[in-house]
Amino acid sequence: MKEHPEIRELFAKQPVIILYIAGYVGTMWGTAIAAAPLLKENPLLWAALAYCLGGSLIGGITLLNHECGHRHLFESDLANRCAGYFADMGMLLPVSASFRKYHKLHHTTMSVYGIDTDLPTPVEQSIFKGTILKAVWLALHSLWYAFRPMIVRPGPPQVWEILAWVCTISSIALMRVIAGHWLGHAFVALSVFFGTGLHPTAAHFIVEHFVFPDNPLSVQDTNSYYGFWNLFLFNSGYHTEHHDFPEVPCNKLHELYEIAYKNDPSVSVVPSFVEAQFNFITDDSVTLKSKILRDRKGNITQAARDDFYKAQ
C-alpha cells in the first residue's frame, strides 16, 4: 500500500454486480424451464446443454456468491446477504450464508488444519488416491465442499443459514409454479453437478491452492491464472491478488494486477485451467495432500504438516 496508495481507490463497492447475478440467474432459470421438452426428445443433448451452458453458469454463480460473501456489492450488510440469497436461486441451494461463514476463516486462517475447511480431510486423502479416484473426488467436489465444514467445524446453524433455507425452498416452489413441472429443477441439479466437478469452470478449486511440482514457485500456497476463463468466472483467476487485497471487487482485480502484480516474478502463475485439472487427475505426484500447511500463527512449518497428517 505504501508503494501503490492508489490501490485503496479499488476498494469501492460495486453494485453493478447485482446485474451480473440477475443475468446469470435469469439465464439459468430460463434455460432450465425452456429445455424441459428436450429431455424427452433428446436426453443426451439435454445433458450436453446442462454441461456446456448450465455448468458454465453455475461456475459463474458460485463466484458471484463469493463476491456477496466479501460484501463487495453494497455498504449494507443486509443488502449483500440478500444478494447472496438471490444468487442461491441460480443453484436452488442454500449456499451463500454458510459459504460466507466458512470462507472468512479461509482468509484469516488459510491452510490451518482444523479451521480452514478448504483443506481435504485425512479421510478424503486416504481414500481418493490414483487417477480414477481423484477424478471421482473432483466430480463429487460439491459434496465435499458442502459436508466437510460440518466435520471440520461443526456447529449449530446461524439465523442467516436458516433464512437461506427458507429462500431456497421458496425458490424451488416458485420454479415449480412457473414451469408447471420438475424438469427445470433436474436441469439445475445436473448443472450444479457438472459445474462444480469435472468442468473447466470448476478448475479454480484446484488451481487456487494446490501445489504442482512442475511450478518453480511451488513454495507458495496461492496461485493465479490470467487466461480465458476469467471472462466467465469474474476474474477469480486473480487469486494471489484477491488474497492480498480481499477488499477489491472482482471487476477491479485486473486493475490491481496492472498496478502491482504485472511485473512481479514472485507470483505463482498456472497457465491453463484445463491442463491444471488434467494434471491433478493424472499426475501421481499431485495428490489431495498437495497443499502447503500453516500453523495457527500463519507460519509454514513441518509441525503443521505433522498435525495435519498424523490422523492418517
PDB file of C-alpha atoms in Angstrom:
ATOM      1  CA  MET A   1       0.000   0.000   0.000  1.00  0.00           C
ATOM      2  CA  LYS A   2       2.920   2.350   0.637  1.00  0.00           C
ATOM      3  CA  GLU A   3       4.257   1.753  -2.878  1.00  0.00           C
ATOM      4  CA  HIS A   4       0.825   1.879  -4.521  1.00  0.00           C
ATOM      5  CA  PRO A   5      -1.591   4.017  -2.472  1.00  0.00           C
ATOM      6  CA  GLU A   6      -3.892   4.168  -5.500  1.00  0.00           C
ATOM      7  CA  ILE A   7      -4.929   0.593  -4.731  1.00  0.00           C
ATOM      8  CA  ARG A   8      -7.188   1.934  -1.996  1.00  0.00           C
ATOM      9  CA  GLU A   9      -9.360   3.510  -4.706  1.00  0.00           C
ATOM     10  CA  LEU A  10     -10.213  -0.007  -5.906  1.00  0.00           C
ATOM     11  CA  PHE A  11     -11.946  -0.838  -2.617  1.00  0.00           C
ATOM     12  CA  ALA A  12     -15.177   0.917  -3.667  1.00  0.00           C
ATOM     13  CA  LYS A  13     -18.379  -1.128  -3.610  1.00  0.00           C
ATOM     14  CA  GLN A  14     -19.669  -2.370  -6.964  1.00  0.00           C
ATOM     15  CA  PRO A  15     -23.487  -2.525  -7.018  1.00  0.00           C
ATOM     16  CA  VAL A  16     -23.297  -3.365 -10.736  1.00  0.00           C
ATOM     17  CA  ILE A  17     -22.514  -6.942  -9.662  1.00  0.00           C
ATOM     18  CA  ILE A  18     -26.193  -7.407  -8.819  1.00  0.00           C
ATOM     19  CA  LEU A  19     -26.865  -7.116 -12.559  1.00  0.00           C
ATOM     20  CA  TYR A  20     -24.404  -9.937 -13.209  1.00  0.00           C
ATOM     21  CA  ILE A  21     -26.289 -12.048 -10.675  1.00  0.00           C
ATOM     22  CA  ALA A  22     -29.618 -11.225 -12.318  1.00  0.00           C
ATOM     23  CA  GLY A  23     -28.231 -12.141 -15.741  1.00  0.00           C
ATOM     24  CA  TYR A  24     -26.774 -15.468 -14.646  1.00  0.00           C
ATOM     25  CA  VAL A  25     -29.752 -16.499 -12.504  1.00  0.00           C
ATOM     26  CA  GLY A  26     -32.245 -15.393 -15.151  1.00  0.00           C
ATOM     27  CA  THR A  27     -30.400 -17.292 -17.876  1.00  0.00           C
ATOM     28  CA  MET A  28     -30.229 -20.408 -15.706  1.00  0.00           C
ATOM     29  CA  TRP A  29     -33.942 -20.350 -14.912  1.00  0.00           C
ATOM     30  CA  GLY A  30     -34.936 -19.544 -18.485  1.00  0.00           C
ATOM     31  CA  THR A  31     -32.763 -22.312 -19.911  1.00  0.00           C
ATOM     32  CA  ALA A  32     -33.796 -24.862 -17.282  1.00  0.00           C
ATOM     33  CA  ILE A  33     -37.506 -24.311 -17.933  1.00  0.00           C
ATOM     34  CA  ALA A  34     -37.275 -23.943 -21.716  1.00  0.00           C
ATOM     35  CA  ALA A  35     -35.105 -27.047 -22.103  1.00  0.00           C
ATOM     36  CA  ALA A  36     -37.661 -29.348 -20.475  1.00  0.00           C
ATOM     37  CA  PRO A  37     -39.112 -30.702 -23.777  1.00  0.00           C
ATOM     38  CA  LEU A  38     -35.587 -31.502 -24.933  1.00  0.00           C
ATOM     39  CA  LEU A  39     -35.199 -34.049 -22.124  1.00  0.00           C
ATOM     40  CA  LYS A  40     -37.899 -36.212 -23.687  1.00  0.00           C
ATOM     41  CA  GLU A  41     -36.849 -35.628 -27.294  1.00  0.00           C
ATOM     42  CA  ASN A  42     -33.084 -35.930 -26.925  1.00  0.00           C
ATOM     43  CA  PRO A  43     -31.783 -36.663 -23.402  1.00  0.00           C
ATOM     44  CA  LEU A  44     -28.127 -36.611 -24.477  1.00  0.00           C
ATOM     45  CA  LEU A  45     -28.491 -33.163 -25.999  1.00  0.00           C
ATOM     46  CA  TRP A  46     -30.307 -32.014 -22.828  1.00  0.00           C
ATOM     47  CA  ALA A  47     -27.415 -33.294 -20.702  1.00  0.00           C
ATOM     48  CA  ALA A  48     -24.892 -31.667 -23.046  1.00  0.00           C
ATOM     49  CA  LEU A  49     -26.716 -28.356 -22.657  1.00  0.00           C
ATOM     50  CA  ALA A  50     -26.599 -28.777 -18.873  1.00  0.00           C
ATOM     51  CA  TYR A  51     -22.845 -29.394 -19.084  1.00  0.00           C
ATOM     52  CA  CYS A  52     -21.869 -26.675 -21.564  1.00  0.00           C
ATOM     53  CA  LEU A  53     -24.225 -23.846 -20.632  1.00  0.00           C
ATOM     54  CA  GLY A  54     -25.607 -24.861 -17.247  1.00  0.00           C
ATOM     55  CA  GLY A  55     -22.238 -25.866 -15.849  1.00  0.00           C
ATOM     56  CA  SER A  56     -20.661 -22.611 -17.026  1.00  0.00           C
ATOM     57  CA  LEU A  57     -23.478 -20.610 -15.434  1.00  0.00           C
ATOM     58  CA  ILE A  58     -23.045 -22.464 -12.148  1.00  0.00           C
ATOM     59  CA  GLY A  59     -19.330 -21.721 -12.222  1.00  0.00           C
ATOM     60  CA  GLY A  60     -20.116 -18.030 -12.531  1.00  0.00           C
ATOM     61  CA  ILE A  61     -22.856 -18.079  -9.897  1.00  0.00           C
ATOM     62  CA  THR A  62     -20.550 -19.648  -7.314  1.00  0.00           C
ATOM     63  CA  LEU A  63     -18.070 -16.824  -7.867  1.00  0.00           C
ATOM     64  CA  LEU A  64     -20.794 -14.182  -7.717  1.00  0.00           C
ATOM     65  CA  ASN A  65     -21.808 -15.668  -4.385  1.00  0.00           C
ATOM     66  CA  HIS A  66     -18.182 -15.259  -3.393  1.00  0.00           C
ATOM     67  CA  GLU A  67     -18.470 -11.542  -4.135  1.00  0.00           C
ATOM     68  CA  CYS A  68     -21.556 -11.296  -1.931  1.00  0.00           C
ATOM     69  CA  GLY A  69     -19.699 -13.084   0.843  1.00  0.00           C
ATOM     70  CA  HIS A  70     -16.967 -10.450   0.695  1.00  0.00           C
ATOM     71  CA  ARG A  71     -19.560  -7.654   0.813  1.00  0.00           C
ATOM     72  CA  HIS A  72     -18.305  -6.244  -2.484  1.00  0.00           C
ATOM     73  CA  LEU A  73     -21.690  -5.064  -3.744  1.00  0.00           C
ATOM     74  CA  PHE A  74     -23.185  -2.723  -1.172  1.00  0.00           C
ATOM     75  CA  GLU A  75     -22.315  -0.884   2.026  1.00  0.00           C
ATOM     76  CA  SER A  76     -25.252  -2.542   3.767  1.00  0.00           C
ATOM     77  CA  ASP A  77     -24.518  -5.988   5.182  1.00  0.00           C
ATOM     78  CA  LEU A  78     -28.176  -6.957   4.801  1.00  0.00           C
ATOM     79  CA  ALA A  79     -28.166  -5.942   1.142  1.00  0.00           C
ATOM     80  CA  ASN A  80     -25.116  -8.123   0.470  1.00  0.00           C
ATOM     81  CA  ARG A  81     -26.750 -11.074   2.223  1.00  0.00           C
ATOM     82  CA  CYS A  82     -29.933 -10.610   0.177  1.00  0.00           C
ATOM     83  CA  ALA A  83     -27.820 -10.519  -2.985  1.00  0.00           C
ATOM     84  CA  GLY A  84     -26.330 -13.832  -1.872  1.00  0.00           C
ATOM     85  CA  TYR A  85     -29.815 -15.305  -1.450  1.00  0.00           C
ATOM     86  CA  PHE A  86     -30.610 -14.080  -4.956  1.00  0.00           C
ATOM     87  CA  ALA A  87     -27.521 -15.868  -6.293  1.00  0.00           C
ATOM     88  CA  ASP A  88     -28.597 -19.018  -4.432  1.00  0.00           C
ATOM     89  CA  MET A  89     -31.692 -19.053  -6.643  1.00  0.00           C
ATOM     90  CA  GLY A  90     -29.486 -19.923  -9.595  1.00  0.00           C
ATOM     91  CA  MET A  91     -28.388 -23.147  -7.887  1.00  0.00           C
ATOM     92  CA  LEU A  92     -31.568 -23.855  -5.893  1.00  0.00           C
ATOM     93  CA  LEU A  93     -29.230 -24.452  -2.952  1.00  0.00           C
ATOM     94  CA  PRO A  94     -28.734 -22.508   0.319  1.00  0.00           C
ATOM     95  CA  VAL A  95     -25.064 -21.782  -0.287  1.00  0.00           C
ATOM     96  CA  SER A  96     -24.424 -18.125   0.438  1.00  0.00           C
ATOM     97  CA  ALA A  97     -24.746 -17.880   4.234  1.00  0.00           C
ATOM     98  CA  SER A  98     -22.685 -20.961   5.053  1.00  0.00           C
ATOM     99  CA  PHE A  99     -20.088 -20.103   2.434  1.00  0.00           C
ATOM    100  CA  ARG A 100     -19.655 -16.639   3.885  1.00  0.00           C
ATOM    101  CA  LYS A 101     -19.144 -18.019   7.400  1.00  0.00           C
ATOM    102  CA  TYR A 102     -16.511 -20.561   6.420  1.00  0.00           C
ATOM    103  CA  HIS A 103     -14.831 -18.521   3.706  1.00  0.00           C
ATOM    104  CA  LYS A 104     -13.976 -15.825   6.225  1.00  0.00           C
ATOM    105  CA  LEU A 105     -11.983 -18.446   8.131  1.00  0.00           C
ATOM    106  CA  HIS A 106     -10.271 -19.461   4.890  1.00  0.00           C
ATOM    107  CA  HIS A 107      -8.911 -15.935   4.555  1.00  0.00           C
ATOM    108  CA  THR A 108      -7.996 -15.330   8.187  1.00  0.00           C
ATOM    109  CA  THR A 109      -6.537 -18.794   8.871  1.00  0.00           C
ATOM    110  CA  MET A 110      -5.677 -20.134   5.426  1.00  0.00           C
ATOM    111  CA  SER A 111      -4.234 -23.650   5.318  1.00  0.00           C
ATOM    112  CA  VAL A 112      -4.570 -24.158   9.074  1.00  0.00           C
ATOM    113  CA  TYR A 113      -5.728 -27.685   9.882  1.00  0.00           C
ATOM    114  CA  GLY A 114      -8.983 -27.795  11.816  1.00  0.00           C
ATOM    115  CA  ILE A 115     -10.036 -24.291  10.787  1.00  0.00           C
ATOM    116  CA  ASP A 116      -9.694 -23.869   7.021  1.00  0.00           C
ATOM    117  CA  THR A 117     -12.397 -26.093   5.547  1.00  0.00           C
ATOM    118  CA  ASP A 118     -10.842 -25.851   2.082  1.00  0.00           C
ATOM    119  CA  LEU A 119      -8.304 -28.481   3.175  1.00  0.00           C
ATOM    120  CA  PRO A 120      -9.295 -32.053   2.257  1.00  0.00           C
ATOM    121  CA  THR A 121      -9.778 -34.150   5.373  1.00  0.00           C
ATOM    122  CA  PRO A 122      -7.432 -37.062   6.179  1.00  0.00           C
ATOM    123  CA  VAL A 123     -10.274 -39.460   5.295  1.00  0.00           C
ATOM    124  CA  GLU A 124     -10.589 -37.932   1.819  1.00  0.00           C
ATOM    125  CA  GLN A 125      -6.843 -38.137   1.351  1.00  0.00           C
ATOM    126  CA  SER A 126      -6.668 -41.771   2.399  1.00  0.00           C
ATOM    127  CA  ILE A 127      -9.460 -42.867   0.033  1.00  0.00           C
ATOM    128  CA  PHE A 128      -9.116 -40.804  -3.125  1.00  0.00           C
ATOM    129  CA  LYS A 129      -5.739 -41.826  -4.495  1.00  0.00           C
ATOM    130  CA  GLY A 130      -4.754 -42.509  -8.081  1.00  0.00           C
ATOM    131  CA  THR A 131      -6.187 -41.242 -11.338  1.00  0.00           C
ATOM    132  CA  ILE A 132      -9.649 -42.824 -11.201  1.00  0.00           C
ATOM    133  CA  LEU A 133     -10.414 -41.998  -7.583  1.00  0.00           C
ATOM    134  CA  LYS A 134      -9.060 -38.453  -7.892  1.00  0.00           C
ATOM    135  CA  ALA A 135     -11.402 -37.988 -10.865  1.00  0.00           C
ATOM    136  CA  VAL A 136     -14.279 -39.283  -8.725  1.00  0.00           C
ATOM    137  CA  TRP A 137     -13.310 -36.895  -5.909  1.00  0.00           C
ATOM    138  CA  LEU A 138     -13.249 -33.985  -8.327  1.00  0.00           C
ATOM    139  CA  ALA A 139     -16.558 -34.972  -9.933  1.00  0.00           C
ATOM    140  CA  LEU A 140     -18.187 -35.047  -6.491  1.00  0.00           C
ATOM    141  CA  HIS A 141     -16.467 -31.908  -5.282  1.00  0.00           C
ATOM    142  CA  SER A 142     -19.732 -30.187  -4.400  1.00  0.00           C
ATOM    143  CA  LEU A 143     -20.409 -32.895  -1.799  1.00  0.00           C
ATOM    144  CA  TRP A 144     -17.075 -32.423  -0.039  1.00  0.00           C
ATOM    145  CA  TYR A 145     -17.489 -28.655  -0.141  1.00  0.00           C
ATOM    146  CA  ALA A 146     -20.944 -28.956   1.424  1.00  0.00           C
ATOM    147  CA  PHE A 147     -20.296 -31.568   4.111  1.00  0.00           C
ATOM    148  CA  ARG A 148     -16.645 -31.015   5.040  1.00  0.00           C
ATOM    149  CA  PRO A 149     -17.384 -27.925   7.194  1.00  0.00           C
ATOM    150  CA  MET A 150     -19.844 -29.986   9.247  1.00  0.00           C
ATOM    151  CA  ILE A 151     -16.994 -32.372  10.087  1.00  0.00           C
ATOM    152  CA  VAL A 152     -14.116 -29.913  10.496  1.00  0.00           C
ATOM    153  CA  ARG A 153     -16.008 -27.023  12.150  1.00  0.00           C
ATOM    154  CA  PRO A 154     -19.377 -28.368  13.349  1.00  0.00           C
ATOM    155  CA  GLY A 155     -21.830 -26.009  14.998  1.00  0.00           C
ATOM    156  CA  PRO A 156     -25.485 -25.018  15.131  1.00  0.00           C
ATOM    157  CA  PRO A 157     -26.883 -23.182  12.086  1.00  0.00           C
ATOM    158  CA  GLN A 158     -26.949 -19.412  12.245  1.00  0.00           C
ATOM    159  CA  VAL A 159     -30.084 -17.370  11.627  1.00  0.00           C
ATOM    160  CA  TRP A 160     -28.727 -16.347   8.226  1.00  0.00           C
ATOM    161  CA  GLU A 161     -28.315 -20.010   7.258  1.00  0.00           C
ATOM    162  CA  ILE A 162     -31.895 -20.789   8.293  1.00  0.00           C
ATOM    163  CA  LEU A 163     -33.092 -17.857   6.195  1.00  0.00           C
ATOM    164  CA  ALA A 164     -31.065 -19.226   3.286  1.00  0.00           C
ATOM    165  CA  TRP A 165     -33.006 -22.485   3.532  1.00  0.00           C
ATOM    166  CA  VAL A 166     -36.291 -20.572   3.616  1.00  0.00           C
ATOM    167  CA  CYS A 167     -35.322 -18.631   0.492  1.00  0.00           C
ATOM    168  CA  THR A 168     -34.164 -21.770  -1.297  1.00  0.00           C
ATOM    169  CA  ILE A 169     -37.316 -23.731  -0.543  1.00  0.00           C
ATOM    170  CA  SER A 170     -39.329 -20.748  -1.745  1.00  0.00           C
ATOM    171  CA  SER A 171     -37.258 -20.644  -4.947  1.00  0.00           C
ATOM    172  CA  ILE A 172     -37.849 -24.344  -5.560  1.00  0.00           C
ATOM    173  CA  ALA A 173     -41.582 -23.805  -5.129  1.00  0.00           C
ATOM    174  CA  LEU A 174     -41.561 -20.730  -7.360  1.00  0.00           C
ATOM    175  CA  MET A 175     -39.843 -22.563 -10.218  1.00  0.00           C
ATOM    176  CA  ARG A 176     -42.427 -25.348  -9.899  1.00  0.00           C
ATOM    177  CA  VAL A 177     -45.270 -22.816 -10.111  1.00  0.00           C
ATOM    178  CA  ILE A 178     -43.754 -21.011 -13.108  1.00  0.00           C
ATOM    179  CA  ALA A 179     -42.768 -24.134 -15.044  1.00  0.00           C
ATOM    180  CA  GLY A 180     -45.589 -26.438 -14.038  1.00  0.00           C
ATOM    181  CA  HIS A 181     -43.149 -29.354 -13.796  1.00  0.00           C
ATOM    182  CA  TRP A 182     -39.984 -30.512 -12.008  1.00  0.00           C
ATOM    183  CA  LEU A 183     -37.795 -30.916 -15.098  1.00  0.00           C
ATOM    184  CA  GLY A 184     -36.292 -27.467 -14.650  1.00  0.00           C
ATOM    185  CA  HIS A 185     -35.120 -28.463 -11.187  1.00  0.00           C
ATOM    186  CA  ALA A 186     -33.457 -31.539 -12.669  1.00  0.00           C
ATOM    187  CA  PHE A 187     -31.615 -29.363 -15.175  1.00  0.00           C
ATOM    188  CA  VAL A 188     -30.326 -27.083 -12.415  1.00  0.00           C
ATOM    189  CA  ALA A 189     -29.275 -30.060 -10.280  1.00  0.00           C
ATOM    190  CA  LEU A 190     -27.348 -31.621 -13.166  1.00  0.00           C
ATOM    191  CA  SER A 191     -25.763 -28.259 -13.957  1.00  0.00           C
ATOM    192  CA  VAL A 192     -24.597 -27.951 -10.338  1.00  0.00           C
ATOM    193  CA  PHE A 193     -23.117 -31.450 -10.515  1.00  0.00           C
ATOM    194  CA  PHE A 194     -21.260 -30.612 -13.725  1.00  0.00           C
ATOM    195  CA  GLY A 195     -20.293 -27.033 -12.888  1.00  0.00           C
ATOM    196  CA  THR A 196     -18.680 -27.865  -9.552  1.00  0.00           C
ATOM    197  CA  GLY A 197     -16.915 -31.029 -10.702  1.00  0.00           C
ATOM    198  CA  LEU A 198     -15.296 -32.156 -13.943  1.00  0.00           C
ATOM    199  CA  HIS A 199     -15.796 -28.855 -15.731  1.00  0.00           C
ATOM    200  CA  PRO A 200     -13.351 -26.126 -16.809  1.00  0.00           C
ATOM    201  CA  THR A 201     -15.118 -23.530 -14.666  1.00  0.00           C
ATOM    202  CA  ALA A 202     -14.576 -25.746 -11.598  1.00  0.00           C
ATOM    203  CA  ALA A 203     -10.824 -25.906 -12.193  1.00  0.00           C
ATOM    204  CA  HIS A 204     -10.355 -22.871  -9.966  1.00  0.00           C
ATOM    205  CA  PHE A 205     -10.947 -25.152  -6.954  1.00  0.00           C
ATOM    206  CA  ILE A 206      -7.726 -26.929  -7.946  1.00  0.00           C
ATOM    207  CA  VAL A 207      -5.738 -24.025  -9.336  1.00  0.00           C
ATOM    208  CA  GLU A 208      -6.151 -21.682  -6.377  1.00  0.00           C
ATOM    209  CA  HIS A 209      -4.249 -23.538  -3.658  1.00  0.00           C
ATOM    210  CA  PHE A 210      -2.901 -26.877  -4.829  1.00  0.00           C
ATOM    211  CA  VAL A 211       0.850 -27.189  -5.318  1.00  0.00           C
ATOM    212  CA  PHE A 212       2.082 -28.503  -8.664  1.00  0.00           C
ATOM    213  CA  PRO A 213       5.608 -29.995  -8.768  1.00  0.00           C
ATOM    214  CA  ASP A 214       6.425 -28.513 -12.179  1.00  0.00           C
ATOM    215  CA  ASN A 215       5.779 -24.998 -10.860  1.00  0.00           C
ATOM    216  CA  PRO A 216       9.086 -23.308  -9.892  1.00  0.00           C
ATOM    217  CA  LEU A 217       7.174 -21.198  -7.356  1.00  0.00           C
ATOM    218  CA  SER A 218       5.523 -24.172  -5.693  1.00  0.00           C
ATOM    219  CA  VAL A 219       6.653 -22.986  -2.261  1.00  0.00           C
ATOM    220  CA  GLN A 220       3.667 -20.639  -2.371  1.00  0.00           C
ATOM    221  CA  ASP A 221       0.200 -21.736  -1.353  1.00  0.00           C
ATOM    222  CA  THR A 222      -1.779 -19.468  -3.688  1.00  0.00           C
ATOM    223  CA  ASN A 223      -1.700 -19.441  -7.494  1.00  0.00           C
ATOM    224  CA  SER A 224      -3.047 -17.031 -10.080  1.00  0.00           C
ATOM    225  CA  TYR A 225      -4.430 -17.685 -13.545  1.00  0.00           C
ATOM    226  CA  TYR A 226      -4.751 -14.949 -16.197  1.00  0.00           C
ATOM    227  CA  GLY A 227      -6.453 -16.746 -19.056  1.00  0.00           C
ATOM    228  CA  PHE A 228      -9.722 -17.081 -20.951  1.00  0.00           C
ATOM    229  CA  TRP A 229     -11.924 -18.480 -18.194  1.00  0.00           C
ATOM    230  CA  ASN A 230     -11.716 -15.286 -16.161  1.00  0.00           C
ATOM    231  CA  LEU A 231     -14.306 -13.884 -18.567  1.00  0.00           C
ATOM    232  CA  PHE A 232     -16.887 -16.353 -17.222  1.00  0.00           C
ATOM    233  CA  LEU A 233     -15.646 -16.528 -13.631  1.00  0.00           C
ATOM    234  CA  PHE A 234     -15.411 -12.838 -12.804  1.00  0.00           C
ATOM    235  CA  ASN A 235     -11.616 -12.730 -12.587  1.00  0.00           C
ATOM    236  CA  SER A 236     -11.419 -15.476  -9.981  1.00  0.00           C
ATOM    237  CA  GLY A 237      -8.089 -16.442 -11.533  1.00  0.00           C
ATOM    238  CA  TYR A 238      -6.507 -13.353  -9.995  1.00  0.00           C
ATOM    239  CA  HIS A 239      -6.280 -15.282  -6.765  1.00  0.00           C
ATOM    240  CA  THR A 240      -2.964 -14.106  -5.362  1.00  0.00           C
ATOM    241  CA  GLU A 241      -4.228 -10.583  -5.854  1.00  0.00           C
ATOM    242  CA  HIS A 242      -7.516 -11.481  -4.168  1.00  0.00           C
ATOM    243  CA  HIS A 243      -5.857 -12.932  -1.079  1.00  0.00           C
ATOM    244  CA  ASP A 244      -3.511  -9.980  -0.732  1.00  0.00           C
ATOM    245  CA  PHE A 245      -6.351  -7.473  -1.171  1.00  0.00           C
ATOM    246  CA  PRO A 246      -9.698  -9.188  -0.437  1.00  0.00           C
ATOM    247  CA  GLU A 247     -11.368  -5.754  -0.301  1.00  0.00           C
ATOM    248  CA  VAL A 248     -11.014  -5.378  -4.091  1.00  0.00           C
ATOM    249  CA  PRO A 249     -14.165  -6.486  -6.014  1.00  0.00           C
ATOM    250  CA  CYS A 250     -13.904  -8.901  -8.914  1.00  0.00           C
ATOM    251  CA  ASN A 251     -14.297  -6.303 -11.656  1.00  0.00           C
ATOM    252  CA  LYS A 252     -11.345  -4.349 -10.266  1.00  0.00           C
ATOM    253  CA  LEU A 253      -8.882  -7.238  -9.901  1.00  0.00           C
ATOM    254  CA  HIS A 254      -7.393  -6.736 -13.354  1.00  0.00           C
ATOM    255  CA  GLU A 255      -6.649  -3.115 -12.477  1.00  0.00           C
ATOM    256  CA  LEU A 256      -4.996  -4.331  -9.278  1.00  0.00           C
ATOM    257  CA  TYR A 257      -2.909  -6.721 -11.359  1.00  0.00           C
ATOM    258  CA  GLU A 258      -1.827  -3.934 -13.703  1.00  0.00           C
ATOM    259  CA  ILE A 259      -0.845  -1.710 -10.780  1.00  0.00           C
ATOM    260  CA  ALA A 260       1.059  -4.092  -8.552  1.00  0.00           C
ATOM    261  CA  TYR A 261       1.463  -7.604  -9.984  1.00  0.00           C
ATOM    262  CA  LYS A 262       2.063  -7.451 -13.729  1.00  0.00           C
ATOM    263  CA  ASN A 263       5.836  -7.304 -13.412  1.00  0.00           C
ATOM    264  CA  ASP A 264       6.143  -9.306 -10.202  1.00  0.00           C
ATOM    265  CA  PRO A 265       8.105 -12.538 -10.915  1.00  0.00           C
ATOM    266  CA  SER A 266       7.284 -13.940  -7.482  1.00  0.00           C
ATOM    267  CA  VAL A 267       3.623 -14.572  -8.329  1.00  0.00           C
ATOM    268  CA  SER A 268       2.897 -18.262  -8.881  1.00  0.00           C
ATOM    269  CA  VAL A 269       1.017 -18.500 -12.193  1.00  0.00           C
ATOM    270  CA  VAL A 270      -0.886 -21.503 -13.573  1.00  0.00           C
ATOM    271  CA  PRO A 271      -1.129 -21.067 -17.369  1.00  0.00           C
ATOM    272  CA  SER A 272      -4.137 -23.291 -18.084  1.00  0.00           C
ATOM    273  CA  PHE A 273      -7.275 -24.231 -16.160  1.00  0.00           C
ATOM    274  CA  VAL A 274      -7.926 -27.376 -18.180  1.00  0.00           C
ATOM    275  CA  GLU A 275      -4.295 -28.501 -18.064  1.00  0.00           C
ATOM    276  CA  ALA A 276      -4.147 -27.998 -14.292  1.00  0.00           C
ATOM    277  CA  GLN A 277      -7.311 -30.044 -13.834  1.00  0.00           C
ATOM    278  CA  PHE A 278      -5.963 -32.782 -16.108  1.00  0.00           C
ATOM    279  CA  ASN A 279      -2.591 -32.836 -14.324  1.00  0.00           C
ATOM    280  CA  PHE A 280      -4.275 -33.038 -10.940  1.00  0.00           C
ATOM    281  CA  ILE A 281      -6.118 -36.166 -12.043  1.00  0.00           C
ATOM    282  CA  THR A 282      -3.356 -37.937 -13.967  1.00  0.00           C
ATOM    283  CA  ASP A 283      -0.126 -36.897 -12.219  1.00  0.00           C
ATOM    284  CA  ASP A 284       0.635 -39.288  -9.353  1.00  0.00           C
ATOM    285  CA  SER A 285       2.889 -36.682  -7.744  1.00  0.00           C
ATOM    286  CA  VAL A 286      -0.137 -34.414  -7.228  1.00  0.00           C
ATOM    287  CA  THR A 287      -2.460 -35.701  -4.515  1.00  0.00           C
ATOM    288  CA  LEU A 288      -5.037 -34.380  -2.084  1.00  0.00           C
ATOM    289  CA  LYS A 289      -2.066 -33.769   0.202  1.00  0.00           C
ATOM    290  CA  SER A 290      -0.500 -31.337  -2.257  1.00  0.00           C
ATOM    291  CA  LYS A 291      -1.198 -28.250  -0.201  1.00  0.00           C
ATOM    292  CA  ILE A 292       1.071 -26.091   1.904  1.00  0.00           C
ATOM    293  CA  LEU A 293       0.024 -26.123   5.547  1.00  0.00           C
ATOM    294  CA  ARG A 294       0.392 -23.464   8.224  1.00  0.00           C
ATOM    295  CA  ASP A 295       0.286 -23.413  11.992  1.00  0.00           C
ATOM    296  CA  ARG A 296      -2.172 -21.220  13.864  1.00  0.00           C
ATOM    297  CA  LYS A 297       0.268 -18.308  13.718  1.00  0.00           C
ATOM    298  CA  GLY A 298       0.312 -18.480   9.940  1.00  0.00           C
ATOM    299  CA  ASN A 299       3.790 -19.987   9.642  1.00  0.00           C
ATOM    300  CA  ILE A 300       4.617 -22.728   7.160  1.00  0.00           C
ATOM    301  CA  THR A 301       6.185 -25.407   9.348  1.00  0.00           C
ATOM    302  CA  GLN A 302       6.846 -29.129   9.374  1.00  0.00           C
ATOM    303  CA  ALA A 303       4.917 -29.321  12.644  1.00  0.00           C
ATOM    304  CA  ALA A 304       1.823 -28.014  10.837  1.00  0.00           C
ATOM    305  CA  ARG A 305       2.138 -30.821   8.288  1.00  0.00           C
ATOM    306  CA  ASP A 306       2.643 -33.379  11.053  1.00  0.00           C
ATOM    307  CA  ASP A 307      -0.519 -32.203  12.843  1.00  0.00           C
ATOM    308  CA  PHE A 308      -2.470 -32.491   9.615  1.00  0.00           C
ATOM    309  CA  TYR A 309      -1.311 -35.956   8.629  1.00  0.00           C
ATOM    310  CA  LYS A 310      -0.994 -37.691  11.991  1.00  0.00           C
ATOM    311  CA  ALA A 311      -4.623 -38.826  11.742  1.00  0.00           C
ATOM    312  CA  GLN A 312      -3.824 -40.992   8.741  1.00  0.00           C
TER     313      GLN A 312
END
